[in-house]
Amino acid sequence: MQKQNVFDRLVAWPRVHVLLLDSLGALALTFVCVATASATGGGAVLVSVLMCLPLAARRVRPELSGGLVAAGGLLQPVLAADPQVANVAVLVALYSLAAYAAPWASRGGLLLGLFGALVAPARYVLPSVDLLNALAAALFIAVLVVATWLLGRLRRASRRNEQALMERARLLENERENESRLAATAERQRIAREMHDVVAHSLSVIIAQADGGRYAAAANPAAAAEVLGTISSTGRQALADMRNLLGVLRQGPGDERTPQPDAAQVADLVEQVRASGLDVALDVTGEPREVPPAVGLAAYRIVQESLTNVLKHAGPAARARVEVRWDPDALRLGVDDDGRGAAALVTPSPGGQGLAGMAERARLHGGAVVTGPRPGGGFSVRATLPYASPR
């Protein structure tokens, strides 16, 4: 990993220090061109300096650099008697204009290069040789100018592709981060619903049993002992469920999760609530079938939350009835009671997870929950859970 980091830094270093590298290159080219031009006079030396030094800014200020190089090139026919080695700076500047400068500067550089392809042969070739050779020299220079400009344009296109890929990578990274945050939020909400269902139901059963046992202890010690046993088993089950939920937070890839309750365990749930003292009946119709684990868990939790609300709000001597219907298209659940807790349930407490949690569970699987007071008293919960979750 460390070697890869060093390699990445070495690759990125030239991109970060472009001005330093271009300055060193410009100084080296200036030294070579001045050395070759010193024998032909001071004008040639001045032209070499004017054409080579501006290349130090060819990438950071390409328009300024190209303009200075063009000025030196236009002065060359006036100040230098012979063509100079510094003419290579014209090609470098033209490439830089095509690759890094604004479009107007890129096109202007191409036009000036083609203009130089006509001026140079007229100044240095035509006086000593025939017109045909001068035209050949002009054509050669023009082809060289166009080829250099096209190479610069290719570099511009390559830079644009690199920038597009970098932007796409940045957007994908942001999208992955957003998806991770959404997944974490959904998981926290799921765990909050599970924790609420487990804690609220178990504590409601324990409180109901404790209240009953307190009154029965004096008259019937055996009944009090049975109540304590129910409290103990309910507490152990709640503790196991809590450990299971909290274990999800510690699980890594490949860890096994403890099986979650499903619709098949609604009968056990009813028995547990009945043991707490609530008169609750169970009515199952239709042929039970295999359902996705998430749908089965939602069914169990909806019944559990409904019975918990009966224990908390229906009052003493209330009776409840649980209906489980395995219809051809969906699993339908119903929990009715004849107690007096309808007013408390119609308007849930702020931040409550009860009725809102049941409705949210059903919506996640394409179903719905309808709740409300029953005619003549009591409260009713009706839930529909399709067997196949929506894609």
PDB file of N, CA, C and O in Angstrom, residues 127-166:
ATOM      1  N   PRO A 127      14.839  34.581 -51.657  1.00  0.00           N
ATOM      2  CA  PRO A 127      15.930  35.387 -52.222  1.00  0.00           C
ATOM      3  C   PRO A 127      17.081  34.577 -52.794  1.00  0.00           C
ATOM      4  O   PRO A 127      17.811  35.046 -53.674  1.00  0.00           O
ATOM      5  N   SER A 128      17.299  33.334 -52.301  1.00  0.00           N
ATOM      6  CA  SER A 128      18.466  32.565 -52.726  1.00  0.00           C
ATOM      7  C   SER A 128      18.126  31.409 -53.650  1.00  0.00           C
ATOM      8  O   SER A 128      19.008  30.891 -54.328  1.00  0.00           O
ATOM      9  N   VAL A 129      16.877  30.955 -53.669  1.00  0.00           N
ATOM     10  CA  VAL A 129      16.507  29.812 -54.513  1.00  0.00           C
ATOM     11  C   VAL A 129      15.281  30.196 -55.325  1.00  0.00           C
ATOM     12  O   VAL A 129      14.753  31.300 -55.216  1.00  0.00           O
ATOM     13  N   ASP A 130      14.807  29.219 -56.146  1.00  0.00           N
ATOM     14  CA  ASP A 130      13.681  29.524 -57.025  1.00  0.00           C
ATOM     15  C   ASP A 130      12.352  29.445 -56.267  1.00  0.00           C
ATOM     16  O   ASP A 130      12.271  29.048 -55.105  1.00  0.00           O
ATOM     17  N   LEU A 131      11.305  29.831 -56.946  1.00  0.00           N
ATOM     18  CA  LEU A 131       9.978  29.912 -56.355  1.00  0.00           C
ATOM     19  C   LEU A 131       9.444  28.542 -55.949  1.00  0.00           C
ATOM     20  O   LEU A 131       8.760  28.402 -54.932  1.00  0.00           O
ATOM     21  N   LEU A 132       9.763  27.511 -56.740  1.00  0.00           N
ATOM     22  CA  LEU A 132       9.267  26.168 -56.442  1.00  0.00           C
ATOM     23  C   LEU A 132       9.763  25.683 -55.081  1.00  0.00           C
ATOM     24  O   LEU A 132       8.993  25.130 -54.279  1.00  0.00           O
ATOM     25  N   ASN A 133      11.047  25.888 -54.823  1.00  0.00           N
ATOM     26  CA  ASN A 133      11.595  25.488 -53.522  1.00  0.00           C
ATOM     27  C   ASN A 133      10.975  26.311 -52.386  1.00  0.00           C
ATOM     28  O   ASN A 133      10.749  25.797 -51.286  1.00  0.00           O
ATOM     29  N   ALA A 134      10.723  27.574 -52.636  1.00  0.00           N
ATOM     30  CA  ALA A 134      10.103  28.409 -51.618  1.00  0.00           C
ATOM     31  C   ALA A 134       8.686  27.921 -51.306  1.00  0.00           C
ATOM     32  O   ALA A 134       8.267  27.870 -50.135  1.00  0.00           O
ATOM     33  N   LEU A 135       7.937  27.543 -52.375  1.00  0.00           N
ATOM     34  CA  LEU A 135       6.595  27.001 -52.151  1.00  0.00           C
ATOM     35  C   LEU A 135       6.644  25.680 -51.399  1.00  0.00           C
ATOM     36  O   LEU A 135       5.794  25.407 -50.530  1.00  0.00           O
ATOM     37  N   ALA A 136       7.656  24.845 -51.722  1.00  0.00           N
ATOM     38  CA  ALA A 136       7.798  23.568 -51.011  1.00  0.00           C
ATOM     39  C   ALA A 136       8.092  23.812 -49.536  1.00  0.00           C
ATOM     40  O   ALA A 136       7.560  23.121 -48.656  1.00  0.00           O
ATOM     41  N   ALA A 137       8.959  24.805 -49.269  1.00  0.00           N
ATOM     42  CA  ALA A 137       9.263  25.123 -47.869  1.00  0.00           C
ATOM     43  C   ALA A 137       8.020  25.652 -47.153  1.00  0.00           C
ATOM     44  O   ALA A 137       7.756  25.300 -45.995  1.00  0.00           O
ATOM     45  N   ALA A 138       7.247  26.501 -47.846  1.00  0.00           N
ATOM     46  CA  ALA A 138       6.024  27.027 -47.238  1.00  0.00           C
ATOM     47  C   ALA A 138       5.024  25.912 -46.948  1.00  0.00           C
ATOM     48  O   ALA A 138       4.376  25.881 -45.880  1.00  0.00           O
ATOM     49  N   LEU A 139       4.895  24.958 -47.874  1.00  0.00           N
ATOM     50  CA  LEU A 139       3.979  23.837 -47.674  1.00  0.00           C
ATOM     51  C   LEU A 139       4.432  22.965 -46.500  1.00  0.00           C
ATOM     52  O   LEU A 139       3.608  22.531 -45.678  1.00  0.00           O
ATOM     53  N   PHE A 140       5.727  22.722 -46.404  1.00  0.00           N
ATOM     54  CA  PHE A 140       6.264  21.902 -45.306  1.00  0.00           C
ATOM     55  C   PHE A 140       5.976  22.561 -43.950  1.00  0.00           C
ATOM     56  O   PHE A 140       5.529  21.905 -42.996  1.00  0.00           O
ATOM     57  N   ILE A 141       6.227  23.874 -43.895  1.00  0.00           N
ATOM     58  CA  ILE A 141       5.992  24.581 -42.627  1.00  0.00           C
ATOM     59  C   ILE A 141       4.501  24.587 -42.284  1.00  0.00           C
ATOM     60  O   ILE A 141       4.104  24.404 -41.126  1.00  0.00           O
ATOM     61  N   ALA A 142       3.651  24.776 -43.304  1.00  0.00           N
ATOM     62  CA  ALA A 142       2.202  24.797 -43.059  1.00  0.00           C
ATOM     63  C   ALA A 142       1.716  23.446 -42.541  1.00  0.00           C
ATOM     64  O   ALA A 142       0.905  23.370 -41.606  1.00  0.00           O
ATOM     65  N   VAL A 143       2.219  22.364 -43.165  1.00  0.00           N
ATOM     66  CA  VAL A 143       1.833  21.026 -42.694  1.00  0.00           C
ATOM     67  C   VAL A 143       2.305  20.814 -41.254  1.00  0.00           C
ATOM     68  O   VAL A 143       1.575  20.266 -40.412  1.00  0.00           O
ATOM     69  N   LEU A 144       3.502  21.269 -40.945  1.00  0.00           N
ATOM     70  CA  LEU A 144       4.030  21.128 -39.581  1.00  0.00           C
ATOM     71  C   LEU A 144       3.174  21.918 -38.585  1.00  0.00           C
ATOM     72  O   LEU A 144       2.886  21.444 -37.480  1.00  0.00           O
ATOM     73  N   VAL A 145       2.764  23.128 -38.998  1.00  0.00           N
ATOM     74  CA  VAL A 145       1.925  23.968 -38.130  1.00  0.00           C
ATOM     75  C   VAL A 145       0.573  23.296 -37.880  1.00  0.00           C
ATOM     76  O   VAL A 145       0.103  23.212 -36.729  1.00  0.00           O
ATOM     77  N   VAL A 146      -0.066  22.816 -38.939  1.00  0.00           N
ATOM     78  CA  VAL A 146      -1.384  22.185 -38.792  1.00  0.00           C
ATOM     79  C   VAL A 146      -1.292  20.918 -37.943  1.00  0.00           C
ATOM     80  O   VAL A 146      -2.139  20.655 -37.078  1.00  0.00           O
ATOM     81  N   ALA A 147      -0.237  20.111 -38.193  1.00  0.00           N
ATOM     82  CA  ALA A 147      -0.079  18.879 -37.418  1.00  0.00           C
ATOM     83  C   ALA A 147       0.111  19.192 -35.930  1.00  0.00           C
ATOM     84  O   ALA A 147      -0.461  18.517 -35.058  1.00  0.00           O
ATOM     85  N   THR A 148       0.922  20.203 -35.649  1.00  0.00           N
ATOM     86  CA  THR A 148       1.136  20.588 -34.245  1.00  0.00           C
ATOM     87  C   THR A 148      -0.154  21.070 -33.600  1.00  0.00           C
ATOM     88  O   THR A 148      -0.460  20.732 -32.457  1.00  0.00           O
ATOM     89  N   TRP A 149      -0.908  21.861 -34.346  1.00  0.00           N
ATOM     90  CA  TRP A 149      -2.178  22.372 -33.812  1.00  0.00           C
ATOM     91  C   TRP A 149      -3.162  21.232 -33.551  1.00  0.00           C
ATOM     92  O   TRP A 149      -3.850  21.215 -32.532  1.00  0.00           O
ATOM     93  N   LEU A 150      -3.216  20.256 -34.462  1.00  0.00           N
ATOM     94  CA  LEU A 150      -4.106  19.113 -34.270  1.00  0.00           C
ATOM     95  C   LEU A 150      -3.693  18.271 -33.061  1.00  0.00           C
ATOM     96  O   LEU A 150      -4.557  17.759 -32.322  1.00  0.00           O
ATOM     97  N   LEU A 151      -2.401  18.116 -32.864  1.00  0.00           N
ATOM     98  CA  LEU A 151      -1.943  17.406 -31.667  1.00  0.00           C
ATOM     99  C   LEU A 151      -2.402  18.128 -30.400  1.00  0.00           C
ATOM    100  O   LEU A 151      -2.803  17.493 -29.412  1.00  0.00           O
ATOM    101  N   GLY A 152      -2.331  19.452 -30.449  1.00  0.00           N
ATOM    102  CA  GLY A 152      -2.821  20.217 -29.303  1.00  0.00           C
ATOM    103  C   GLY A 152      -4.310  20.023 -29.076  1.00  0.00           C
ATOM    104  O   GLY A 152      -4.774  19.912 -27.932  1.00  0.00           O
ATOM    105  N   ARG A 153      -5.074  19.968 -30.157  1.00  0.00           N
ATOM    106  CA  ARG A 153      -6.509  19.742 -30.024  1.00  0.00           C
ATOM    107  C   ARG A 153      -6.805  18.352 -29.451  1.00  0.00           C
ATOM    108  O   ARG A 153      -7.736  18.188 -28.662  1.00  0.00           O
ATOM    109  N   LEU A 154      -6.015  17.375 -29.862  1.00  0.00           N
ATOM    110  CA  LEU A 154      -6.181  16.039 -29.287  1.00  0.00           C
ATOM    111  C   LEU A 154      -5.905  16.059 -27.788  1.00  0.00           C
ATOM    112  O   LEU A 154      -6.600  15.401 -27.001  1.00  0.00           O
ATOM    113  N   ARG A 155      -4.880  16.811 -27.395  1.00  0.00           N
ATOM    114  CA  ARG A 155      -4.576  16.921 -25.969  1.00  0.00           C
ATOM    115  C   ARG A 155      -5.728  17.606 -25.226  1.00  0.00           C
ATOM    116  O   ARG A 155      -6.086  17.203 -24.109  1.00  0.00           O
ATOM    117  N   ARG A 156      -6.343  18.606 -25.852  1.00  0.00           N
ATOM    118  CA  ARG A 156      -7.487  19.271 -25.230  1.00  0.00           C
ATOM    119  C   ARG A 156      -8.636  18.273 -25.026  1.00  0.00           C
ATOM    120  O   ARG A 156      -9.265  18.233 -23.963  1.00  0.00           O
ATOM    121  N   ALA A 157      -8.917  17.480 -26.064  1.00  0.00           N
ATOM    122  CA  ALA A 157      -9.991  16.490 -25.956  1.00  0.00           C
ATOM    123  C   ALA A 157      -9.676  15.462 -24.873  1.00  0.00           C
ATOM    124  O   ALA A 157     -10.564  15.042 -24.114  1.00  0.00           O
ATOM    125  N   SER A 158      -8.404  15.067 -24.794  1.00  0.00           N
ATOM    126  CA  SER A 158      -8.014  14.105 -23.755  1.00  0.00           C
ATOM    127  C   SER A 158      -8.209  14.697 -22.362  1.00  0.00           C
ATOM    128  O   SER A 158      -8.681  14.016 -21.440  1.00  0.00           O
ATOM    129  N   ARG A 159      -7.846  15.976 -22.198  1.00  0.00           N
ATOM    130  CA  ARG A 159      -8.034  16.624 -20.897  1.00  0.00           C
ATOM    131  C   ARG A 159      -9.514  16.711 -20.540  1.00  0.00           C
ATOM    132  O   ARG A 159      -9.897  16.526 -19.383  1.00  0.00           O
ATOM    133  N   ARG A 160     -10.335  17.002 -21.520  1.00  0.00           N
ATOM    134  CA  ARG A 160     -11.768  17.071 -21.253  1.00  0.00           C
ATOM    135  C   ARG A 160     -12.305  15.705 -20.820  1.00  0.00           C
ATOM    136  O   ARG A 160     -13.151  15.613 -19.915  1.00  0.00           O
ATOM    137  N   ASN A 161     -11.839  14.643 -21.484  1.00  0.00           N
ATOM    138  CA  ASN A 161     -12.279  13.304 -21.091  1.00  0.00           C
ATOM    139  C   ASN A 161     -11.824  12.976 -19.672  1.00  0.00           C
ATOM    140  O   ASN A 161     -12.578  12.376 -18.884  1.00  0.00           O
ATOM    141  N   GLU A 162     -10.587  13.360 -19.340  1.00  0.00           N
ATOM    142  CA  GLU A 162     -10.096  13.114 -17.985  1.00  0.00           C
ATOM    143  C   GLU A 162     -10.936  13.856 -16.955  1.00  0.00           C
ATOM    144  O   GLU A 162     -11.303  13.302 -15.904  1.00  0.00           O
ATOM    145  N   GLN A 163     -11.244  15.118 -17.257  1.00  0.00           N
ATOM    146  CA  GLN A 163     -12.061  15.894 -16.328  1.00  0.00           C
ATOM    147  C   GLN A 163     -13.468  15.311 -16.199  1.00  0.00           C
ATOM    148  O   GLN A 163     -14.035  15.277 -15.096  1.00  0.00           O
ATOM    149  N   ALA A 164     -14.026  14.844 -17.337  1.00  0.00           N
ATOM    150  CA  ALA A 164     -15.365  14.230 -17.278  1.00  0.00           C
ATOM    151  C   ALA A 164     -15.340  12.959 -16.442  1.00  0.00           C
ATOM    152  O   ALA A 164     -16.257  12.699 -15.657  1.00  0.00           O
ATOM    153  N   LEU A 165     -14.285  12.142 -16.599  1.00  0.00           N
ATOM    154  CA  LEU A 165     -14.173  10.920 -15.803  1.00  0.00           C
ATOM    155  C   LEU A 165     -14.001  11.234 -14.322  1.00  0.00           C
ATOM    156  O   LEU A 165     -14.582  10.561 -13.458  1.00  0.00           O
ATOM    157  N   MET A 166     -13.204  12.255 -14.020  1.00  0.00           N
ATOM    158  CA  MET A 166     -13.022  12.642 -12.622  1.00  0.00           C
ATOM    159  C   MET A 166     -14.330  13.139 -12.015  1.00  0.00           C
ATOM    160  O   MET A 166     -14.663  12.819 -10.865  1.00  0.00           O
TER     161      MET A 166
END
